[in-house]
Amino acid sequence: AHPTGSSDIDSWPICWPCYSQQLSGSCTFPIISQIDCSAAAQALGLSDTSASDDGQAAVSYDPPYCYYEGGSLKFNSGGSNSGLCTSIDVCICQGPATSPTPSPT
């Protein structure tokens, strides 16, 4: 039992669910639903907050799932695209932005 006014949620990250924009690599935790993609864009303050299906399958020039391209929020519903996140195809991910961790020497 918890004391009044406290719960396990207190130990979660402050911004759960966090969303982030990623300009390289790929999402560690991709957003795999179109509704969540729209919600993430809204949370990030993007100008387009209504994800539209990109109608693509397994293309190598656009990233999978949720991404922002040319001012439009797009969603690759099958997640089969294999492109990487770039400054043109900005991936919208769950969780904080990942940065490459330096390898131990």
Coordinates of C-alpha atoms in Angstrom, one line a residue:
A1 CA 0.0 0.0 0.0
H2 CA 1.1 3.5 -0.7
P3 CA 0.8 6.5 1.6
T4 CA -1.9 8.9 0.5
G5 CA -1.1 10.9 -2.6
S6 CA 1.8 8.8 -3.7
S7 CA 2.2 6.0 -6.2
D8 CA 4.8 4.1 -8.4
I9 CA 4.3 6.8 -11.0
D10 CA 6.5 9.1 -8.9
S11 CA 9.6 7.2 -10.0
W12 CA 8.8 7.6 -13.8
P13 CA 10.6 10.1 -15.9
I14 CA 9.0 13.6 -15.5
C15 CA 8.0 13.8 -19.2
W16 CA 6.5 10.3 -19.7
P17 CA 5.7 9.8 -22.5
C18 CA 8.5 12.0 -23.8
Y19 CA 8.8 12.6 -27.5
S20 CA 11.8 13.8 -29.4
Q21 CA 12.9 14.7 -32.9
Q22 CA 15.8 12.7 -34.3
L23 CA 18.0 13.9 -37.2
S24 CA 20.3 10.9 -37.6
G25 CA 20.2 7.2 -37.2
S26 CA 16.8 5.7 -36.3
C27 CA 14.4 5.8 -33.3
T28 CA 15.3 3.6 -30.4
F29 CA 11.6 3.6 -29.5
P30 CA 9.6 4.3 -32.6
I31 CA 6.0 5.6 -32.5
I32 CA 4.0 2.8 -34.0
S33 CA 0.5 4.2 -34.2
Q34 CA -0.8 7.1 -36.3
I35 CA -2.7 8.5 -33.4
D36 CA 0.4 8.6 -31.2
C37 CA 2.3 10.2 -34.1
S38 CA -0.2 13.0 -34.2
A39 CA -0.1 13.4 -30.4
A40 CA 3.7 13.5 -30.5
A41 CA 3.7 16.3 -33.1
Q42 CA 1.3 18.3 -31.0
A43 CA 3.5 17.8 -27.9
L44 CA 6.6 18.9 -29.9
G45 CA 4.7 22.0 -31.2
L46 CA 5.1 21.1 -34.9
S47 CA 3.0 23.0 -37.4
D48 CA 1.4 19.8 -38.8
T49 CA -0.2 17.7 -36.0
S50 CA -2.3 15.4 -38.1
A51 CA -0.3 12.5 -39.4
S52 CA -1.1 11.2 -42.9
D53 CA -0.2 7.8 -44.2
D54 CA 2.7 8.1 -46.6
G55 CA 1.3 5.1 -48.6
Q56 CA 4.8 3.7 -48.9
A57 CA 6.2 0.2 -48.3
A58 CA 9.8 -0.7 -47.9
V59 CA 11.3 2.4 -49.5
S60 CA 14.9 3.2 -48.6
Y61 CA 14.6 7.0 -48.8
D62 CA 12.1 7.6 -46.0
P63 CA 12.2 6.4 -42.4
P64 CA 9.7 3.9 -40.8
Y65 CA 6.7 5.0 -38.7
C66 CA 6.4 8.6 -37.6
Y67 CA 8.4 11.3 -39.4
Y68 CA 8.2 15.0 -40.4
E69 CA 9.1 15.9 -43.9
G70 CA 8.8 19.3 -45.6
G71 CA 6.4 20.7 -43.0
S72 CA 4.1 17.6 -43.2
L73 CA 3.6 14.9 -40.6
K74 CA 3.8 11.5 -42.2
F75 CA 3.3 8.0 -40.9
N76 CA 4.6 4.8 -42.5
S77 CA 2.0 2.4 -41.2
G78 CA 3.7 -0.9 -41.8
G79 CA 7.0 0.4 -40.5
S80 CA 8.7 -1.2 -43.5
N81 CA 10.6 1.8 -44.7
S82 CA 14.3 1.5 -44.1
G83 CA 15.5 5.1 -44.5
L84 CA 17.4 6.9 -41.7
C85 CA 16.4 10.0 -39.9
T86 CA 17.9 13.2 -41.4
S87 CA 17.4 16.9 -41.2
I88 CA 15.0 16.5 -44.1
D89 CA 13.2 13.4 -42.9
V90 CA 13.0 14.2 -39.2
C91 CA 12.0 11.1 -37.2
I92 CA 9.5 11.6 -34.3
C93 CA 10.4 9.1 -31.6
Q94 CA 9.2 8.1 -28.2
G95 CA 11.5 8.9 -25.3
P96 CA 14.3 11.5 -25.0
A97 CA 16.5 12.1 -28.1
T98 CA 19.3 9.6 -28.3
S99 CA 22.8 10.8 -28.9
P100 CA 25.7 8.4 -29.8
T101 CA 27.3 7.3 -26.6
P102 CA 31.1 7.5 -26.7
S103 CA 32.7 4.1 -26.6
P104 CA 34.9 3.4 -23.6
T105 CA 38.6 3.6 -24.2

